[in-house]
Coordinates of C-alpha atoms (C1' of nucleotides) in Angstrom, one line a residue:
Chain A
M1 CA 96.9 102.0 99.6
P2 CA 96.3 105.3 98.0
N3 CA 99.6 107.2 97.7
I4 CA 99.5 110.8 99.6
K5 CA 99.6 113.3 97.3
P6 CA 101.5 116.7 98.8
L7 CA 98.6 118.9 100.5
G8 CA 96.5 121.9 98.4
P9 CA 97.2 125.1 98.9
Q10 CA 95.1 126.7 101.3
A11 CA 94.2 125.9 104.3
S12 CA 90.5 127.3 104.0
E13 CA 90.2 124.5 101.0
L14 CA 91.4 121.9 103.7
K15 CA 88.5 122.5 106.2
K16 CA 86.1 122.1 103.9
H17 CA 87.0 118.8 102.2
V18 CA 87.4 117.9 106.3
A19 CA 84.0 118.7 106.5
T20 CA 82.2 116.1 103.5
V21 CA 82.3 114.1 106.0
H22 CA 79.3 116.1 107.6
V23 CA 76.6 113.8 107.0
S24 CA 74.4 115.2 109.5
G25 CA 71.9 112.7 110.0
E26 CA 70.2 111.4 107.3
L27 CA 72.8 108.9 106.6
S28 CA 72.1 105.2 108.1
L29 CA 75.1 103.6 109.7
L30 CA 75.5 101.0 106.4
E31 CA 75.4 104.0 104.7
R32 CA 77.6 106.3 105.4
K33 CA 79.5 102.9 105.8
I34 CA 79.0 103.2 102.2
V35 CA 80.0 106.4 101.0
N36 CA 82.5 105.4 103.2
V37 CA 84.4 102.9 101.3
L38 CA 83.4 103.7 98.5
L39 CA 85.2 106.4 98.5
L40 CA 88.4 104.7 99.4
N41 CA 88.2 102.4 96.8
A42 CA 88.4 105.2 94.3
F43 CA 90.6 107.3 96.2
D44 CA 94.0 107.1 94.4
D45 CA 91.9 107.7 91.1
L46 CA 89.8 110.5 91.8
L47 CA 91.0 112.9 89.6
T48 CA 92.0 110.7 86.8
K49 CA 89.4 107.8 86.7
K50 CA 85.1 109.6 86.5
R51 CA 84.1 105.3 86.9
H52 CA 84.7 103.6 89.9
T53 CA 84.1 100.1 90.1
L54 CA 84.4 97.0 93.2
P55 CA 83.9 93.5 93.2
V56 CA 80.1 93.0 95.2
G57 CA 82.1 90.3 97.9
I58 CA 84.9 92.7 98.3
F59 CA 82.9 95.5 99.2
C60 CA 80.3 93.4 101.5
T61 CA 82.9 92.3 103.4
M62 CA 85.0 95.6 103.5
L63 CA 81.0 96.9 104.7
G64 CA 81.3 94.2 107.5
F65 CA 77.9 93.4 105.4
D66 CA 77.8 89.8 105.4
S67 CA 74.3 89.1 104.2
K68 CA 73.5 87.7 100.8
N69 CA 70.5 90.6 100.2
H70 CA 71.9 92.4 98.0
D71 CA 68.5 94.1 97.1
A72 CA 69.3 95.4 101.0
L73 CA 72.6 97.0 99.6
K74 CA 70.7 98.6 96.2
R75 CA 68.7 100.3 98.6
A76 CA 71.2 101.3 100.7
L77 CA 73.7 102.8 97.7
L78 CA 70.0 104.6 96.2
K79 CA 69.5 106.3 99.4
V80 CA 72.8 107.3 99.2
M81 CA 72.5 108.6 95.4
S82 CA 69.3 110.7 96.8
T83 CA 71.0 112.3 99.8
P84 CA 72.5 115.4 99.5
I85 CA 75.5 116.3 101.6
S86 CA 75.9 119.9 102.7
F87 CA 79.1 121.0 103.5
D88 CA 78.9 124.5 105.9
L89 CA 78.1 123.3 109.2
L90 CA 81.4 124.0 111.4
H91 CA 82.8 127.3 109.0
D92 CA 85.0 129.4 110.5
G93 CA 84.3 133.0 111.3
G94 CA 80.6 132.8 111.0
K95 CA 80.3 132.8 107.0
T96 CA 77.6 130.8 106.0
D97 CA 79.4 129.0 102.6
W98 CA 76.8 126.4 101.4
E99 CA 77.9 123.9 98.9
A100 CA 75.4 120.0 98.4
S101 CA 75.8 117.3 96.2
P102 CA 74.8 113.3 96.7
L103 CA 77.9 111.6 97.0
I104 CA 76.7 109.3 94.5
A105 CA 76.5 110.5 90.8
Y106 CA 75.7 107.7 89.6
A107 CA 75.7 103.4 90.3
S108 CA 75.3 100.3 88.8
I109 CA 76.0 96.6 89.8
K110 CA 76.5 94.6 86.8
N111 CA 78.5 90.7 87.2
G112 CA 79.7 90.5 90.7
L113 CA 81.1 93.6 90.3
C114 CA 79.6 97.5 91.8
S115 CA 80.6 100.6 89.4
Y116 CA 80.1 104.3 90.3
E117 CA 80.6 108.3 89.3
Y118 CA 81.3 111.1 91.6
S119 CA 79.8 114.0 90.4
D120 CA 82.7 116.5 89.2
W121 CA 82.6 119.0 91.7
L122 CA 82.8 116.6 94.3
A123 CA 85.0 114.2 93.0
G124 CA 87.8 117.3 93.2
K125 CA 86.6 118.1 96.3
L126 CA 87.2 114.6 97.8
A127 CA 90.8 114.0 96.3
N128 CA 92.3 115.9 99.2
P129 CA 94.5 112.9 101.1
D130 CA 93.6 114.6 104.7
I131 CA 90.6 112.9 104.3
Y132 CA 91.9 109.5 104.7
T133 CA 92.3 109.8 107.9
L134 CA 89.2 110.6 108.5
I135 CA 88.0 107.1 106.7
N136 CA 89.2 104.3 109.0
I137 CA 88.1 100.7 107.7
N138 CA 88.5 99.8 110.9
V139 CA 86.8 101.7 112.6
Q140 CA 84.2 101.8 110.3
R141 CA 83.4 98.5 111.4
Q142 CA 83.7 98.3 114.9
F143 CA 81.7 101.4 115.7
S144 CA 78.1 99.9 116.6
G145 CA 76.2 102.2 116.6
G146 CA 75.2 105.9 114.8
Y147 CA 76.5 108.0 116.5
A148 CA 79.7 107.2 117.8
L149 CA 80.8 107.2 114.3
A150 CA 79.2 110.3 113.7
L151 CA 81.0 112.3 116.2
Y152 CA 84.3 110.0 115.9
E153 CA 84.3 112.3 112.4
N154 CA 83.1 115.2 114.3
C155 CA 86.3 114.8 116.7
L156 CA 88.6 113.7 113.8
R157 CA 89.4 116.3 112.2
F158 CA 90.4 118.4 115.3
K159 CA 92.6 116.0 116.3
R160 CA 95.7 118.4 115.4
T161 CA 94.3 121.3 117.6
G162 CA 93.3 119.4 120.5
S163 CA 89.6 120.4 120.8
T164 CA 86.8 120.7 118.6
G165 CA 86.2 124.0 120.9
W166 CA 82.9 125.7 122.0
I167 CA 79.6 123.8 119.9
P168 CA 76.3 124.8 121.3
V169 CA 74.6 121.9 122.4
E170 CA 71.5 122.0 119.8
T171 CA 74.3 122.1 116.9
W172 CA 76.0 119.0 118.5
R173 CA 72.3 117.5 118.2
R174 CA 72.4 118.2 114.2
L175 CA 76.3 117.1 113.5
L176 CA 75.7 113.5 115.4
G177 CA 72.2 113.1 114.0
A178 CA 70.0 112.7 117.4
D179 CA 67.8 115.9 116.3
A180 CA 64.3 113.5 117.8
S181 CA 62.0 115.0 120.5
M182 CA 63.1 112.1 123.2
Y183 CA 66.9 114.3 122.8
D184 CA 65.1 117.9 124.2
E185 CA 65.5 116.8 127.6
F186 CA 69.6 117.6 127.5
K187 CA 70.3 114.9 130.1
H188 CA 68.7 112.0 127.4
F189 CA 71.3 113.8 125.2
S190 CA 74.1 113.0 127.3
A191 CA 73.6 109.9 128.6
E192 CA 71.9 107.8 125.4
V193 CA 74.2 110.0 122.4
I194 CA 76.8 111.6 124.1
K195 CA 78.5 109.5 127.0
K196 CA 77.2 105.8 124.5
A197 CA 80.0 107.6 121.5
V198 CA 82.9 109.0 123.8
K199 CA 82.6 105.0 125.6
E200 CA 82.9 103.5 121.9
I201 CA 84.5 105.3 120.8
N202 CA 87.4 105.4 123.4
Q203 CA 87.3 101.3 122.9
V204 CA 87.6 101.2 119.9
S205 CA 89.0 104.0 118.1
N206 CA 92.7 105.7 117.2
I207 CA 91.7 108.5 119.3
V208 CA 90.1 109.7 123.1
V209 CA 88.0 111.8 123.5
S210 CA 86.7 113.6 126.4
P211 CA 83.5 116.5 126.7
E212 CA 83.5 119.1 129.0
Y213 CA 80.9 121.1 129.7
K214 CA 80.0 124.9 129.3
R215 CA 76.9 125.8 131.2
E216 CA 75.3 129.1 131.8
A217 CA 73.6 129.0 135.5
R218 CA 72.5 125.0 135.5
R219 CA 72.1 124.7 131.8
V220 CA 74.5 122.8 129.7
V221 CA 74.7 125.2 126.7
Q222 CA 78.0 124.1 124.9
I223 CA 79.9 121.2 125.1
R224 CA 83.8 120.5 123.4
F225 CA 85.1 117.4 122.9
L226 CA 89.3 117.3 124.1
V227 CA 91.3 115.2 121.2
E228 CA 93.7 112.7 122.1
D229 CA 95.4 110.1 120.4
N230 CA 94.5 107.2 121.9
P231 CA 98.5 105.5 121.8
Q232 CA 96.7 101.5 122.0
K233 CA 95.4 102.5 118.8
S234 CA 97.0 104.9 116.8
M235 CA 99.2 101.9 114.8
Y236 CA 95.4 101.6 112.6
D237 CA 95.6 105.0 111.7
N238 CA 96.5 104.5 108.2
E239 CA 97.9 102.7 106.0
D240 CA 101.2 102.0 107.2
E241 CA 99.6 100.2 110.4
E242 CA 101.2 96.8 109.3
Q243 CA 104.5 97.8 108.5
K244 CA 104.6 100.1 112.2
S245 CA 104.2 96.6 114.1
I246 CA 107.1 95.3 112.1
R247 CA 108.8 98.4 112.4
E248 CA 108.4 97.4 116.4
S249 CA 109.4 94.3 116.1
D250 CA 112.6 92.6 117.2
A251 CA 114.1 91.1 113.6
F252 CA 113.4 95.0 112.6
K253 CA 115.6 96.3 115.5
R254 CA 118.2 93.9 115.1
L255 CA 118.1 93.8 111.3
T256 CA 119.0 97.4 110.8
R257 CA 121.6 97.4 113.4
L258 CA 123.7 95.4 111.9
G259 CA 123.0 98.3 109.1
V260 CA 119.7 96.7 106.4
G261 CA 118.0 99.4 104.9
D262 CA 114.1 100.0 106.5
R263 CA 113.1 99.4 103.5
L264 CA 114.7 95.9 103.1
A265 CA 114.3 94.9 106.3
I266 CA 110.6 95.9 106.0
S267 CA 110.2 93.8 102.6
W268 CA 112.5 90.9 104.2
I269 CA 110.1 90.2 107.8
Q270 CA 106.7 91.0 105.2
Q271 CA 108.4 87.8 102.3
E272 CA 109.7 85.1 105.8
P273 CA 109.6 87.0 108.9
D274 CA 111.0 83.8 110.8
R275 CA 114.0 83.7 108.2
A276 CA 114.6 87.4 108.4
L277 CA 114.9 86.7 112.2
Q278 CA 116.9 84.2 111.6
T279 CA 119.4 85.7 109.3
A280 CA 119.9 89.1 111.9
I281 CA 120.8 86.3 115.2
Y282 CA 123.3 84.1 112.9
V283 CA 125.3 87.7 111.2
E284 CA 124.5 88.8 114.9
E285 CA 127.2 86.1 116.0
R286 CA 129.3 85.9 113.7
A287 CA 129.6 89.4 113.7
K288 CA 130.8 88.9 117.7
S289 CA 132.7 86.5 116.4
K290 CA 134.2 89.0 114.0
Q291 CA 133.8 86.3 111.4
I292 CA 132.9 88.9 109.1
R293 CA 135.1 91.3 107.8
G294 CA 133.6 94.3 107.2
N295 CA 129.7 95.4 106.0
A296 CA 127.5 93.1 108.4
G297 CA 124.5 94.7 106.7
G298 CA 125.3 93.6 103.1
Y299 CA 126.7 89.9 104.5
A300 CA 123.3 89.7 105.8
R301 CA 121.8 90.6 102.5
T302 CA 124.0 87.4 101.4
V303 CA 122.7 85.5 103.6
F304 CA 119.1 86.4 103.4
E305 CA 118.8 86.5 99.2
K306 CA 121.5 83.2 98.4
A307 CA 121.3 81.2 101.7
A308 CA 117.8 78.9 101.9
R309 CA 119.0 77.6 105.1
I310 CA 120.6 78.4 107.6
E311 CA 122.3 76.0 110.2
V312 CA 122.5 76.7 113.7
G313 CA 123.0 74.0 116.7
P314 CA 125.0 71.1 117.6
G315 CA 129.1 70.6 115.7
N316 CA 129.9 74.7 115.9
G317 CA 129.6 74.8 120.4
Q318 CA 126.3 76.1 120.0
T319 CA 123.6 74.6 121.6
E320 CA 121.0 76.8 121.9
S321 CA 118.6 77.1 119.7
V322 CA 117.8 79.9 117.5
P323 CA 114.4 82.0 118.6
T324 CA 111.3 82.1 116.1
L325 CA 109.3 84.3 115.0
P326 CA 106.9 83.6 116.9
A327 CA 107.8 84.2 120.7
V328 CA 108.5 87.8 119.0
A329 CA 104.6 88.1 118.1
E330 CA 103.9 86.5 121.3
A331 CA 104.8 90.1 122.8
D332 CA 103.3 92.5 119.6
T333 CA 100.2 91.0 120.6
S334 CA 97.5 94.5 119.2
A335 CA 95.4 95.1 121.0
E336 CA 92.8 94.0 119.6
E337 CA 93.9 90.6 120.1
R338 CA 94.4 91.3 123.5
S339 CA 90.2 92.5 123.2
R340 CA 89.4 88.8 121.1
R341 CA 91.0 86.9 124.6
T342 CA 88.7 88.7 126.8
T343 CA 86.1 88.1 125.3
A344 CA 86.0 84.8 124.8
R345 CA 87.5 84.8 128.0
I346 CA 84.5 85.8 129.4
K347 CA 82.2 83.3 127.2
S348 CA 84.7 80.9 128.8
M349 CA 83.0 80.9 132.2
T350 CA 82.3 78.6 134.5
L351 CA 78.9 79.2 136.8
A352 CA 80.8 79.8 139.7
E353 CA 84.1 81.8 138.3
K354 CA 80.7 84.2 137.0
Q355 CA 79.2 84.2 140.5
K356 CA 82.7 85.1 142.3
F357 CA 83.6 88.2 140.1
A358 CA 79.8 89.0 140.2
G359 CA 80.5 88.8 143.9
E360 CA 83.9 90.9 143.4
Y361 CA 81.9 93.4 141.4
M362 CA 79.8 94.0 144.4
A363 CA 82.1 93.9 146.9
E364 CA 83.8 97.0 144.9
G365 CA 80.7 99.2 144.8
G366 CA 79.2 97.7 142.0
K367 CA 75.6 98.3 142.7
G368 CA 74.1 94.7 141.9
N369 CA 70.1 95.3 142.3
T370 CA 69.7 93.1 139.8
Y371 CA 72.1 90.8 140.0
Q372 CA 70.3 87.0 139.6
P373 CA 72.8 84.6 141.3
E374 CA 71.5 81.9 139.5
T375 CA 72.9 82.8 136.3
G376 CA 75.6 84.7 137.2
T377 CA 73.9 87.6 135.9
F378 CA 72.9 91.7 136.3
K379 CA 68.8 91.8 135.1
N380 CA 69.1 95.9 134.1
A381 CA 70.6 96.5 131.2
L382 CA 72.1 99.5 132.4
E383 CA 73.6 97.8 135.0
R384 CA 74.9 94.2 132.6
T385 CA 76.9 96.6 130.7
A386 CA 78.6 98.3 133.9
Y387 CA 79.2 95.2 134.9
T388 CA 80.5 94.2 131.4
S389 CA 82.5 96.5 131.3
W390 CA 84.0 96.2 134.8
L391 CA 84.6 92.5 133.9
R392 CA 86.4 93.0 130.8
A393 CA 88.7 95.4 132.3
K394 CA 89.4 93.3 135.1
V395 CA 89.9 90.0 133.0
A396 CA 92.4 91.9 130.7
D397 CA 93.9 92.5 133.5
G398 CA 94.2 89.7 134.6
Q399 CA 96.1 88.4 131.2
Chain B
dC1 C1' 59.7 80.6 121.6
dA2 C1' 63.0 82.1 125.3
dG3 C1' 66.4 84.5 126.2
dT4 C1' 68.7 88.9 125.2
dC5 C1' 69.4 93.8 123.3
dT6 C1' 68.1 98.9 122.5
dG7 C1' 65.2 102.5 122.1
dC8 C1' 62.5 105.1 125.2
dT9 C1' 60.2 107.0 129.4
dT10 C1' 59.0 107.7 134.1
dC11 C1' 60.6 108.2 138.5
dC12 C1' 63.7 109.5 141.8
dT13 C1' 67.8 112.2 143.7
dT14 C1' 71.3 115.1 144.0
dG15 C1' 73.1 119.4 144.1
dA16 C1' 73.6 124.4 142.3
dT17 C1' 70.8 128.3 142.5
dA18 C1' 67.6 132.0 143.2
dT19 C1' 64.6 133.3 146.2
dT20 C1' 62.3 134.7 150.4
Chain C
dA1 C1' 70.9 131.1 156.6
dA2 C1' 65.9 128.7 154.8
dT3 C1' 63.6 127.1 150.9
dA4 C1' 62.4 126.2 146.7
dT5 C1' 63.0 125.3 141.9
dC6 C1' 65.7 124.0 138.0
dA7 C1' 68.9 120.9 135.5
dA8 C1' 71.3 116.7 135.7
dG9 C1' 72.2 112.0 135.9
dG10 C1' 70.9 107.0 138.2
dA11 C1' 67.6 103.8 138.1
dA12 C1' 63.5 100.8 136.8
dG13 C1' 60.7 98.6 133.8
dC14 C1' 58.4 98.5 129.2
dA15 C1' 57.8 97.0 124.2
dG16 C1' 59.4 95.9 119.9
dA17 C1' 63.1 94.6 117.4
dC18 C1' 66.8 90.9 117.2
dT19 C1' 69.2 85.3 117.5
dG20 C1' 70.4 81.5 117.9

DNA sequence: CAGTCTGCTTCCTTGATATT
DNA sequence: AATATCAAGGAAGCAGACTG
C-alpha cells in the first residue's frame, strides 16, 4: 500500500495531476486498466526508481484479465506506449497549457516479469498522492463499459467540490471518448452514454453522480454532474477498506472500550478475529465482576498475547457460550457480498418464480410488451435491462 | 450452433417553444 | 388561441459478436 505523502504546495499543480487520467478516449478499457494498474504498482517508487516491475500473473489478476493470451496484453501495452495523453482538458481560467507524454516510456516482459518505465517528466507528475484516489482497482474491475470509467474519472476529482460545474456537451463527448457519429444527436449520447454510465457508476463505485442539463431553448447545451459520496461504497475508497470494516466490528469496539489502543486492536483482529472477540468478551466479564484490578486494556493484552485459550463454559457458573466472529461477520456483510447473493438468488429461480416476479413487475407498471410467459423473460433488450434492475432491487430488499 | 448481448438505426410519442 | 416545429426520449428491431 502506498504511503500517503504530503500534498504538494500549489493547488494548480494538483489540478494538473488529477488531469492525468483524462485519457480522451483513444484507449480501450483494457488499456486504461493497464495504465492504472501499472501506476498503482509503481506509486511508492515513482520518484526513487526509474524502472518498475510486476509479475505477469499478478498483473493479469489485477486487470481482471483471465486469458492466457499474453499477446493481447503485449498489444495493449504497445498501444498504451504509443498513445500520447494530453493534459489540458478542463483547465481553469480558460488557459490552454498543453503538455503531453506517452504514458509508458519503456516496457518489457521477460521470464514472467513485466518491467516498465515512465518518462521523468511524467513520473514527477504522477507522484502526487491525490491521484491515488482516482485509481481504485476495485472500481476498475467492475465497470463493464468504457464510458462509465471515463465519466467516473472525470467526476471523482470533483467529489470534494460536489459538482463538475457546467461543461459544454461537446467537451463531454471528447472527455468520455464518445465522438462517434452516432452520438451526434444528443438523445443518443444521453441514452447510450450518459444514462448507462451514470447507472453503472452509481451501482458499483464509491460515488453517486447525477446529471443536470442546461438548455438553450429546447436544446441541451451544457451538462454538469453532481458528485456525492456513495455511503454504501465509500469503504472501498482506498487502502483503509479492511481497516474500516474492522473499526466497525463488534470486537474492535469492545477492545477499545476496554482501553486497548486502536492499532493494537486492529492488528489482533487481523491476526485472529475469533480470539480477539473472545478476549474482549472474557475481559469484559472479569471487569464487570471486579476480578481485574486496574488496567483492563493491559489485562486484555496479557490475555491475548499470553493465554492461548480462554476457558469459558460450565463449571464457573457461566453457561452461555461466547459468541464467535461469524456472527459479527454476518452483520458486517458488505454491499459486494449482498450483490453476489442477489445474483445467485436470481440464478437459482425456478420458472414459476420467474413468472411470478415478471407478473409483479408488469402489475407495478412494467410495460411487458415483449414478455415471454413460457420462459418468464423479456425478449427486448431494453425491457430486459429494466426488468433486471427492478428484479435485483426486489430480491435485494427481500433478503 | 442456438441463445444472448451489444451497438446501432429507425420510427413514434411527448412536451416545450415559435409562429400564425 | 390554435397550429406548426423542434428536440428529447421511448421503443422496436436488426446485425454482428460473444458464449457455453
